[in-house]
PDB file of C-alpha atoms and ligand atoms in Angstrom:
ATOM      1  CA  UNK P 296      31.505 -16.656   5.175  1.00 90.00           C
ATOM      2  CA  UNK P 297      28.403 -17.615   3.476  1.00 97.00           C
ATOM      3  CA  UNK P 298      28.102 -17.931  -0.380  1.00 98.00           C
ATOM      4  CA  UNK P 299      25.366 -15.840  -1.471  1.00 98.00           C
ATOM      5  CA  UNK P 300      23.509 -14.821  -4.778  1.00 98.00           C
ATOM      6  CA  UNK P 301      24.174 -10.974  -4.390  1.00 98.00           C
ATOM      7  CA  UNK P 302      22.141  -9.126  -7.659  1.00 98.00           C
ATOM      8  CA  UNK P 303      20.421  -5.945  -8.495  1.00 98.00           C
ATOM      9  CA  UNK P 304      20.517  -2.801  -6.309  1.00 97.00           C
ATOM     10  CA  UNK P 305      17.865  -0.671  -4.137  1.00 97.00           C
ATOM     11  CA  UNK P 306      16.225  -1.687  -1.201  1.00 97.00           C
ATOM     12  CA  UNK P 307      17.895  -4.831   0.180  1.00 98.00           C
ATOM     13  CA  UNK P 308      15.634  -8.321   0.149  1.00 98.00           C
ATOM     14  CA  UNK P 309      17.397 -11.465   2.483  1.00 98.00           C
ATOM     15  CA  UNK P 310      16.584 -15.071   0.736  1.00 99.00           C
ATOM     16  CA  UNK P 311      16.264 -17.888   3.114  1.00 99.00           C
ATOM     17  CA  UNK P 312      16.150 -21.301   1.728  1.00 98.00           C
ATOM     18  CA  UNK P 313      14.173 -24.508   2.908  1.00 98.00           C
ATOM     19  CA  UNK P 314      15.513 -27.776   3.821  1.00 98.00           C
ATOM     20  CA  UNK P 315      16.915 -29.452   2.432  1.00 98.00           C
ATOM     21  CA  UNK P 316      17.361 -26.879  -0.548  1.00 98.00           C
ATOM     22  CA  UNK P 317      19.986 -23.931  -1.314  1.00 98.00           C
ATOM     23  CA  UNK P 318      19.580 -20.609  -2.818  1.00 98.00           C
ATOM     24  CA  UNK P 319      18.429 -22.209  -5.829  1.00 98.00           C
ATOM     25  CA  UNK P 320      15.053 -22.232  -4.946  1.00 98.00           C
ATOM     26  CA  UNK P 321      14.853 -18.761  -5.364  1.00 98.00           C
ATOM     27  CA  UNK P 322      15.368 -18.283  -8.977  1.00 98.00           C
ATOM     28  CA  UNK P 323      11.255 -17.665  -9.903  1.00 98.00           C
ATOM     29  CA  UNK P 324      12.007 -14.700  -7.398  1.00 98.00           C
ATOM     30  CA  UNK P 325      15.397 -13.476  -8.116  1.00 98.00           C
ATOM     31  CA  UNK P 326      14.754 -13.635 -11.673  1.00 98.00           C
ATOM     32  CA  UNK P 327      11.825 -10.925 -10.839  1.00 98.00           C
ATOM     33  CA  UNK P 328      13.120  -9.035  -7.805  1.00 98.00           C
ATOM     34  CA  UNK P 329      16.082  -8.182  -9.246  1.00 98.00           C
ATOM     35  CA  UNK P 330      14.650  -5.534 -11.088  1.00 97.00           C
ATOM     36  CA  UNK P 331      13.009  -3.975  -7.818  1.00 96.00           C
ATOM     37  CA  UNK P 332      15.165  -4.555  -5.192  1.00 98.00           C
ATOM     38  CA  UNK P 333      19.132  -5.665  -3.995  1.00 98.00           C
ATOM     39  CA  UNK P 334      18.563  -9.408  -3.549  1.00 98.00           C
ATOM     40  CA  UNK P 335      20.791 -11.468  -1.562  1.00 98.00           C
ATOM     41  CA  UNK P 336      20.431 -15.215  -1.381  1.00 98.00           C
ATOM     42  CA  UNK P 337      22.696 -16.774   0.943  1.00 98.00           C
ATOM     43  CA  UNK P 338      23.653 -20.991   1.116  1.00 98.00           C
ATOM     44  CA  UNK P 339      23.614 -22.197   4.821  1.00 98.00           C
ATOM     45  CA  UNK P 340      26.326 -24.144   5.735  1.00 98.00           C
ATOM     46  CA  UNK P 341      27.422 -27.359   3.975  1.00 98.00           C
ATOM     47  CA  UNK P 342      24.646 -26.280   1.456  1.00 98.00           C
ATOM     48  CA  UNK P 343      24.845 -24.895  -2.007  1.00 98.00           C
ATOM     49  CA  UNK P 344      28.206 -22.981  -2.911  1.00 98.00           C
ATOM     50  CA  UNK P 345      28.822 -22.797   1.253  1.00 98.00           C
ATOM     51  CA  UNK P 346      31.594 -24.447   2.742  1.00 97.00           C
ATOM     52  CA  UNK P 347      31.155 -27.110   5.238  1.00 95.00           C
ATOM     53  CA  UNK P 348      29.821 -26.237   8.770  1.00 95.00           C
ATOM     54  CA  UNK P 349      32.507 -25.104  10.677  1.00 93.00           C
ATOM     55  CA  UNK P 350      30.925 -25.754  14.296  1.00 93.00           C
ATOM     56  CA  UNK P 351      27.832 -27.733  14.582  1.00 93.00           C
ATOM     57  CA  UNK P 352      25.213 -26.076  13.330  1.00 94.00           C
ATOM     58  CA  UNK P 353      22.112 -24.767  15.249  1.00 97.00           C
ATOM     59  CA  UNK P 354      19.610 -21.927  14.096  1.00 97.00           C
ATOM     60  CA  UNK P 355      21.153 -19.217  15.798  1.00 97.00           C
ATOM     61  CA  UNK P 356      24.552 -19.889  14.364  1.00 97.00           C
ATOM     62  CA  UNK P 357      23.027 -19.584  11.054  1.00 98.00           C
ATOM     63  CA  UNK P 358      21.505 -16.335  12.062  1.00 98.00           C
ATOM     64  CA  UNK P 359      24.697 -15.421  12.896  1.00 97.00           C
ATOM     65  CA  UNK P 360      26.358 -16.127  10.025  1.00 97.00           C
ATOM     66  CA  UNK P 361      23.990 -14.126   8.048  1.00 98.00           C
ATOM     67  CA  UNK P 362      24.137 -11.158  10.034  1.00 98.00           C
ATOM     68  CA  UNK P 363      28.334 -11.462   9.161  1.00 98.00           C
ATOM     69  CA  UNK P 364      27.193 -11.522   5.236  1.00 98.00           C
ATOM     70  CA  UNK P 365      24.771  -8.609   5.729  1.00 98.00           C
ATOM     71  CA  UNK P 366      27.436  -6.054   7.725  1.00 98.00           C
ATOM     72  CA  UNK P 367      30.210  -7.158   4.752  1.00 98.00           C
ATOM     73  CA  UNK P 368      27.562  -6.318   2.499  1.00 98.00           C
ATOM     74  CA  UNK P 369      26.525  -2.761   4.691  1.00 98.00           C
ATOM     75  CA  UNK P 370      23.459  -3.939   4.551  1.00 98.00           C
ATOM     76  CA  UNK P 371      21.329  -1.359   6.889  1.00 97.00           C
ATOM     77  CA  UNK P 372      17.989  -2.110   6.199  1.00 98.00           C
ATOM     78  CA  UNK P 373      16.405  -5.205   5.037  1.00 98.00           C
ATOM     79  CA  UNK P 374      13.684  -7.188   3.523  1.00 98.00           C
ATOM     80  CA  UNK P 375      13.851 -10.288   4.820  1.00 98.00           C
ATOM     81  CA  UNK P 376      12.047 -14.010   3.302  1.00 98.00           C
ATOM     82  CA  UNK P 377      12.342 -17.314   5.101  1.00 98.00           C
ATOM     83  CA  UNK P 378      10.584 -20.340   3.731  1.00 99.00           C
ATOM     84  CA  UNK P 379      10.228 -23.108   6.275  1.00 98.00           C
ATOM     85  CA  UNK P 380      13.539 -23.643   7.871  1.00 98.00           C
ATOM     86  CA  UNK P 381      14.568 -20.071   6.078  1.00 98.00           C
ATOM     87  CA  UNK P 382      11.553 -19.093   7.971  1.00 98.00           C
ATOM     88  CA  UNK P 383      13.019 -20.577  11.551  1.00 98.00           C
ATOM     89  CA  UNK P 384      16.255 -18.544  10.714  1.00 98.00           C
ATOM     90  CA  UNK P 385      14.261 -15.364   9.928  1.00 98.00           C
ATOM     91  CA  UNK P 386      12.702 -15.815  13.841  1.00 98.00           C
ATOM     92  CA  UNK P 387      16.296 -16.119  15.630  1.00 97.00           C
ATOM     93  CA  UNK P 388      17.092 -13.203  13.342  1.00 97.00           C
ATOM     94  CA  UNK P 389      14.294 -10.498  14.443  1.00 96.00           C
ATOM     95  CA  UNK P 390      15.804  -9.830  18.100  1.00 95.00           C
ATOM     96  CA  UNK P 391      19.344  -9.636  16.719  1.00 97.00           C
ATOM     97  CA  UNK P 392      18.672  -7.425  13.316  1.00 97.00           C
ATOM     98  CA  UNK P 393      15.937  -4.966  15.473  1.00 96.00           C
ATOM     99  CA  UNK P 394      15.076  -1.801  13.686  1.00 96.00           C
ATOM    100  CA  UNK P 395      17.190  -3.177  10.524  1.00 97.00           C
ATOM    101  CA  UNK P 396      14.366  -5.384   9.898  1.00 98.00           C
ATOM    102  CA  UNK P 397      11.568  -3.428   7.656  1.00 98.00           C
ATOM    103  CA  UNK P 398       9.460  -6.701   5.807  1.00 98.00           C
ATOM    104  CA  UNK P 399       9.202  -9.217   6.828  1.00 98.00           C
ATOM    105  CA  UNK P 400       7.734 -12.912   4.587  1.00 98.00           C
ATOM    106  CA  UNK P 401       7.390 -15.864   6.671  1.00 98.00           C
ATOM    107  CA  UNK P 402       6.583 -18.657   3.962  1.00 99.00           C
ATOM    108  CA  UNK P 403       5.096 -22.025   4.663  1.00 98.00           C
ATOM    109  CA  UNK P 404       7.238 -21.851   8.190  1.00 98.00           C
ATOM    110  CA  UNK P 405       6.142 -22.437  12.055  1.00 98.00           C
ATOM    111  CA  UNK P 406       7.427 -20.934  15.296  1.00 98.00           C
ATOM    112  CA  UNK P 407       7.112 -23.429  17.525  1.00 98.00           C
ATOM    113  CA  UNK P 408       9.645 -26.437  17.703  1.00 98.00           C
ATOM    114  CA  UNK P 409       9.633 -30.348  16.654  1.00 98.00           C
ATOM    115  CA  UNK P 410       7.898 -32.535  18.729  1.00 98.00           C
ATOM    116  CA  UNK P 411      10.163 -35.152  20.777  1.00 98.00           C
ATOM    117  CA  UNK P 412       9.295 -38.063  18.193  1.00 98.00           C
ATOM    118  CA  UNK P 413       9.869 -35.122  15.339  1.00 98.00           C
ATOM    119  CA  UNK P 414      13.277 -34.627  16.961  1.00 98.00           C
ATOM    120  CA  UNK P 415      14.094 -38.321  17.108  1.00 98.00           C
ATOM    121  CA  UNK P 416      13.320 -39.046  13.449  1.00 98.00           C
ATOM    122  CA  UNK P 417      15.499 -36.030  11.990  1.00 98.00           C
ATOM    123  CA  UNK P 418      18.470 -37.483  14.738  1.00 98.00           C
ATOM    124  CA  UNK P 419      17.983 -40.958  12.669  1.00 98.00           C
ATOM    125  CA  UNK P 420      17.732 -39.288   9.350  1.00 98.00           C
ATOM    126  CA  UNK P 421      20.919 -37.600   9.878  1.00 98.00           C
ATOM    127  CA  UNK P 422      22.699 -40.955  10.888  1.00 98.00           C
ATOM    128  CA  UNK P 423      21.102 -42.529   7.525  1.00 98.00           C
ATOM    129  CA  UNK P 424      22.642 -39.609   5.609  1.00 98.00           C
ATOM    130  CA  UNK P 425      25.699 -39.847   7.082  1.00 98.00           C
ATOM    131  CA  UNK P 426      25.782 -43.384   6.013  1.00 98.00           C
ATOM    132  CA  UNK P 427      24.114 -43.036   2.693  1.00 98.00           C
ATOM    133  CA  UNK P 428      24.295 -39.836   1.154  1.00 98.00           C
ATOM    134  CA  UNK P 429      22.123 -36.614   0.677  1.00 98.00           C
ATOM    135  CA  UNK P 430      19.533 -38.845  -1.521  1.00 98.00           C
ATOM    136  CA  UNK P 431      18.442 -40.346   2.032  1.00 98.00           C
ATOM    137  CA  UNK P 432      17.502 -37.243   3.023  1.00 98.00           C
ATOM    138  CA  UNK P 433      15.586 -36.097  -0.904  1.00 98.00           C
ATOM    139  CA  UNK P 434      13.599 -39.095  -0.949  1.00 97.00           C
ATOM    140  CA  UNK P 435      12.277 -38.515   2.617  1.00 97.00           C
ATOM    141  CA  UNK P 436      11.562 -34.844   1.571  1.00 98.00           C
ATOM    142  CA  UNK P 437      10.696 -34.997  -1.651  1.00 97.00           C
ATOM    143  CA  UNK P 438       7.182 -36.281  -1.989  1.00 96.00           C
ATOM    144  CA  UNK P 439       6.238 -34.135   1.274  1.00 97.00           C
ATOM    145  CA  UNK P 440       7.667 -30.855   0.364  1.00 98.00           C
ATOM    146  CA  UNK P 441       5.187 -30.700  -2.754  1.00 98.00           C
ATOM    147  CA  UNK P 442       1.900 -30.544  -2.819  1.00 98.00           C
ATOM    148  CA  UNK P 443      -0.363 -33.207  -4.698  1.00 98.00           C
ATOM    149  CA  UNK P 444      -1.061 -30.961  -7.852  1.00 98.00           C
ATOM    150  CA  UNK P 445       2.493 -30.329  -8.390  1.00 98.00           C
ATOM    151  CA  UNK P 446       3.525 -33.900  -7.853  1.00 98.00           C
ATOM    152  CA  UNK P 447       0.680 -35.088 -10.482  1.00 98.00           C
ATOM    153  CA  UNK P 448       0.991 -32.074 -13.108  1.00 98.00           C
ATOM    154  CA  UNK P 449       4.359 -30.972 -12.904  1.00 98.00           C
ATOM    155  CA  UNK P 450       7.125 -33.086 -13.458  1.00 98.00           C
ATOM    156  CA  UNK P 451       9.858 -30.952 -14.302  1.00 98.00           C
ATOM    157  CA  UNK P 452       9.601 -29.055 -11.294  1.00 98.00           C
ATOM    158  CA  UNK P 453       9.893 -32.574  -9.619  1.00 98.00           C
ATOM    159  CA  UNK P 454      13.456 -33.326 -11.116  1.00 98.00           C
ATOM    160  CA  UNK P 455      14.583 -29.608 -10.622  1.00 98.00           C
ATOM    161  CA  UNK P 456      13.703 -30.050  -6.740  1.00 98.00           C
ATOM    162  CA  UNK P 457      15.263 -33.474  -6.804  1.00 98.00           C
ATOM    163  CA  UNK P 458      18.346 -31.517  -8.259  1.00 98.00           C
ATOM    164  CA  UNK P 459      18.722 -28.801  -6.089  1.00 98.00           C
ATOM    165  CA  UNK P 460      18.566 -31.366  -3.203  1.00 98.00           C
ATOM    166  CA  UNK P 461      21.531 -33.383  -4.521  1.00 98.00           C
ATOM    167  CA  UNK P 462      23.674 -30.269  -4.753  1.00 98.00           C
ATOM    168  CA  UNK P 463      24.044 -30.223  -1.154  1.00 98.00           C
ATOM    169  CA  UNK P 464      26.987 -31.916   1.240  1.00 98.00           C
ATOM    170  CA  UNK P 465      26.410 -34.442   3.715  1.00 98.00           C
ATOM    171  CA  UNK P 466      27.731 -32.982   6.605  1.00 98.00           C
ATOM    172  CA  UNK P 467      25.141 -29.516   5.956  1.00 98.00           C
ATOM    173  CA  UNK P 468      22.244 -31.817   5.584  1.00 98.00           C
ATOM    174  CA  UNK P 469      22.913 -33.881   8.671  1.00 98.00           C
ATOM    175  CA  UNK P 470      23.924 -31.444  10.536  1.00 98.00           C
ATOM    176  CA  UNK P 471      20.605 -28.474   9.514  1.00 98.00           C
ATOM    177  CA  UNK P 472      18.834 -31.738  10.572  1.00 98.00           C
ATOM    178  CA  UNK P 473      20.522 -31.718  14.200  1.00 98.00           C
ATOM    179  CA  UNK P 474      20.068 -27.770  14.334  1.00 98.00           C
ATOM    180  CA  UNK P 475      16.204 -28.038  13.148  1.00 98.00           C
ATOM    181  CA  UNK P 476      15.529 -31.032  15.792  1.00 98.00           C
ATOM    182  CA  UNK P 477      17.077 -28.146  18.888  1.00 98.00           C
ATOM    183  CA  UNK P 478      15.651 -25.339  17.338  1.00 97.00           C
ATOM    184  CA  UNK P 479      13.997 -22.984  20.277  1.00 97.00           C
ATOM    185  CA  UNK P 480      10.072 -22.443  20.399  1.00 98.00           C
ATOM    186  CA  UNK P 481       9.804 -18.629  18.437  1.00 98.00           C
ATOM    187  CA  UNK P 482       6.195 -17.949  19.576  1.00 98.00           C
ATOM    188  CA  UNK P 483       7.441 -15.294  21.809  1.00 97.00           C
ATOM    189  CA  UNK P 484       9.136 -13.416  19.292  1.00 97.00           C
ATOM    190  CA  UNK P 485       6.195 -12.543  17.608  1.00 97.00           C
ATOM    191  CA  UNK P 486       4.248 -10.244  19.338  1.00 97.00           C
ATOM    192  CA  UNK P 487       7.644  -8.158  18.876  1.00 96.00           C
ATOM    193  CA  UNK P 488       7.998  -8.033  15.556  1.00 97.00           C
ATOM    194  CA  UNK P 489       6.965  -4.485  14.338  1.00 95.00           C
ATOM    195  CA  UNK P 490       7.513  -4.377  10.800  1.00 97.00           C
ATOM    196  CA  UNK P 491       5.027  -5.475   8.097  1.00 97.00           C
ATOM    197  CA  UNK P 492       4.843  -9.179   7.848  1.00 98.00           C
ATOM    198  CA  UNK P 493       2.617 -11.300   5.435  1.00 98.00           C
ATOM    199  CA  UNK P 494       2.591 -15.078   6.472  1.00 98.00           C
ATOM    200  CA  UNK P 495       2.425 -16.997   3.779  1.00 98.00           C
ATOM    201  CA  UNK P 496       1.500 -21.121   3.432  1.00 98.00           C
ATOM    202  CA  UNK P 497       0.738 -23.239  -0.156  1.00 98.00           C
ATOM    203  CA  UNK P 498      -3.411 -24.288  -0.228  1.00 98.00           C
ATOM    204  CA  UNK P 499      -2.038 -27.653  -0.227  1.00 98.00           C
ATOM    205  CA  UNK P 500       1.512 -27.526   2.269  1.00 98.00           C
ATOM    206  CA  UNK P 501       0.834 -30.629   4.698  1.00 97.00           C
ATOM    207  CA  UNK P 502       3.913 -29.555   6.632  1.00 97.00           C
ATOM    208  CA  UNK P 503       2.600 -26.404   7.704  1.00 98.00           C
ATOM    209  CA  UNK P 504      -1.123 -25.784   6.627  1.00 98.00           C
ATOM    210  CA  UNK P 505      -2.133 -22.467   5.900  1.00 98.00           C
ATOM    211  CA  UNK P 506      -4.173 -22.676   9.931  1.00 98.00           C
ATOM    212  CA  UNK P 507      -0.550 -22.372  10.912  1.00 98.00           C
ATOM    213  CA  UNK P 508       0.318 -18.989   8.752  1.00 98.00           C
ATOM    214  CA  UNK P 509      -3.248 -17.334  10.368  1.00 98.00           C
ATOM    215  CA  UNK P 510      -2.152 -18.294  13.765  1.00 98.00           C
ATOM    216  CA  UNK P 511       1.274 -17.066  13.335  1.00 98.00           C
ATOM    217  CA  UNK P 512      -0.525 -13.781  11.445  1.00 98.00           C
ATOM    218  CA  UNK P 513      -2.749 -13.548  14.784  1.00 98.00           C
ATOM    219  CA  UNK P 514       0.382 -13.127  17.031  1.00 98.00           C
ATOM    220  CA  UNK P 515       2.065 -10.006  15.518  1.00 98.00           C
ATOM    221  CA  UNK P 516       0.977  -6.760  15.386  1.00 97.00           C
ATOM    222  CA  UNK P 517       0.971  -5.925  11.205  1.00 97.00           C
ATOM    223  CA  UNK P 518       0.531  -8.967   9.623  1.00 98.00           C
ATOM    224  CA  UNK P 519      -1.457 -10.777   7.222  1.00 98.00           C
ATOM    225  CA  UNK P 520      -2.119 -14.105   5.055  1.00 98.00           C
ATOM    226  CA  UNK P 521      -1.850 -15.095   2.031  1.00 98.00           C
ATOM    227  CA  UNK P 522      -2.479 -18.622   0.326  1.00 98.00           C
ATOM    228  CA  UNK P 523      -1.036 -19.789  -2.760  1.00 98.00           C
ATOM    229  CA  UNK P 524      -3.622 -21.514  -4.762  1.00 98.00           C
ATOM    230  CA  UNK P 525      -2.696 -25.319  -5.580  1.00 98.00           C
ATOM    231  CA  UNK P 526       0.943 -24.968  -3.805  1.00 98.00           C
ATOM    232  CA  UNK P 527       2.660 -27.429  -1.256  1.00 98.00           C
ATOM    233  CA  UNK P 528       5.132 -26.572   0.769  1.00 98.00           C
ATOM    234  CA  UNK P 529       7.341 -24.756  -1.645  1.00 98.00           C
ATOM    235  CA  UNK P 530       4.831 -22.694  -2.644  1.00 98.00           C
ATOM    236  CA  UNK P 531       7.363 -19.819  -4.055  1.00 98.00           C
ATOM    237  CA  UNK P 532       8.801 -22.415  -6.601  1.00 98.00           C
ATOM    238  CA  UNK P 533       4.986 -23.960  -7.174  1.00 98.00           C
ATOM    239  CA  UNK P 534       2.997 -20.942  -7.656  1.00 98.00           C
ATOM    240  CA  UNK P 535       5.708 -17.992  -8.412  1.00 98.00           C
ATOM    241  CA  UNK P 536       3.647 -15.613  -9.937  1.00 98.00           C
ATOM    242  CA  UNK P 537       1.460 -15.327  -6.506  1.00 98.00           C
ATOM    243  CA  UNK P 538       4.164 -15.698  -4.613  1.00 98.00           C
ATOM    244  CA  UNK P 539       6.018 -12.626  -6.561  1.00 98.00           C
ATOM    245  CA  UNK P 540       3.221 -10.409  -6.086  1.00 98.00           C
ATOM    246  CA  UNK P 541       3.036 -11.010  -1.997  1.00 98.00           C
ATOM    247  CA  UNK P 542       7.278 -10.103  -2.390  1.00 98.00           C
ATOM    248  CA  UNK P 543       5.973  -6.739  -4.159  1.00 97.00           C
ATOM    249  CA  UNK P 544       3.560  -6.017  -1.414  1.00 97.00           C
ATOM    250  CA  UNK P 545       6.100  -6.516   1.106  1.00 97.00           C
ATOM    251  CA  UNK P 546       8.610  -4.424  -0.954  1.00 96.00           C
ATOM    252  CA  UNK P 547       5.882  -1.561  -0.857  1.00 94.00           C
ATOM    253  CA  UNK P 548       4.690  -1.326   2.494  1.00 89.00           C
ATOM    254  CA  UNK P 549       7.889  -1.929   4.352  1.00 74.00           C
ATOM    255  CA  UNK P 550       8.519   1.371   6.720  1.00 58.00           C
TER     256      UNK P 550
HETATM  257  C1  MLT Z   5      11.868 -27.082   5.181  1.00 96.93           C
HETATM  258  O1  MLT Z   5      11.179 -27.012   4.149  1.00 96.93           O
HETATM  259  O2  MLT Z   5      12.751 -26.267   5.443  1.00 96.93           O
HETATM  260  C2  MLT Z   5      11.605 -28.239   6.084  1.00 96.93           C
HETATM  261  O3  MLT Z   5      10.396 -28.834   5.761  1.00 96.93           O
HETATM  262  C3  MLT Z   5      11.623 -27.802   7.493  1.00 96.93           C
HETATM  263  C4  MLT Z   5      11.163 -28.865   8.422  1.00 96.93           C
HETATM  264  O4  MLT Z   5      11.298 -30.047   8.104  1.00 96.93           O
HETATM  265  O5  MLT Z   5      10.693 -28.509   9.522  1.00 96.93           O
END
């Protein structure tokens, strides 16, 4: 079972963390949606306060293992955020959750899968973490996952990112890396998605520019975009307050 952040009470609101993060990511937003909402923030495997991976990971087997936490919780209807790989989860989880699935916030995320040389460099990533540790893995992440007014005006946020990502166990970071270099092309997921869904990128995420959020908005039925002014790609942890208020939209609209 996953090890999850489990606080307030009301409608429930799913957490999905980036890579290579954990649930700590989301304290700007747990801090706030507590008040509003039951927030649940899961660890993947091997991440966080989770045990190892028991299998070899791949996306669905995540998905999997948070549909376990969210029938132990009797969860029955849910909010659900994915940022980046969080976001990749929150695809494999639509078919699979169906009409439990009322909001949807796809943050600074993609549907469609690595490229074969994107794939080939997170296989040799994984063999350098496996052979050097989890700071293999931050200091090929770091400097891309924020954007350039963070990294030149905020350096505390800098170290608590670097934190976070030295939290985390060897075999979940090489193995998320395996899972993200399989993951399945999402596009056709979609046009089915019919709750409310705001896609959301940082101004400045180089991973996945906002283009990518208003083409992924484009595709499904009730969705739109929002940008995070002078964010990268953790834009809930680099501008919180605008992130927040997209998680209150969602919180009000959801059906
Ligand atoms: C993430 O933030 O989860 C990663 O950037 C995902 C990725 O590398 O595709």
């Amino acid at each position: 079972m996953l090890h999850a952040r489990v606080v307030g009470s009301g409608q429930a609101m799913l957490f999905l963390h980036g890579f290579p993060l954990n649930s700590r990511m989301w304290e700007p937003q747990i801090r706030v949606l507590r008040e509003r909402a039951r927030v649940i923030a899961p660890d993947f495997p091997g991440f966080g306060l989770s045990g190892p991976p028991l299998v070899e990971p791949s996306l669905d087997h995540y998905a999997r293992e948070v549909i376990s936490l969210l029938d132990q919780l009797h969860v029955e209807r849910v909010v659900v955020v994915g940022l980046s790989m969080g976001g990749y989860v929150a695809f494999r989880l639509a078919e699979p959750l169906g009409a439990r699935l009322v909001g949807l916030v796809l943050a600074d995320t993609r549907a469609t899968p690595d490229s074969a040389d994107a794939a080939a460099a997170r296989h040799e990533l994984a063999a350098e973490v496996e052979a050097e540790g989890v700071e293999a893995a931050a200091s090929e992440f770091l400097p891309k996952l924020l954007g350039a007014t963070t990294l030149r005006t905020q350096p505390q946020l800098v170290d608590r990112v670097r934190a976070i990502m030295l939290e985390n166990t060897v075999p979940g970071v090489a193995g998320a890396l395996r899972a993200l270099a399989a993951r399945p092309d999402s596009t056709a997921l979609l046009s089915q998605i019919r709750c409310p869904v705001a896609c959301v990128a940082g101004e400045e995420d180089s991973i996945t520019p906002p283009d990518i959020a208003h083409e992924m908005a484009a595709r499904i039925r009730d969705a739109w975009t929002e940008v995070i002014p002078l964010a990268g790609h953790l834009s809930n942890l680099e501008g919180p307050d605008a992130f927040n208020d997209v998680l209150v939209t969602i919180l009000d609209q959801k059906r």
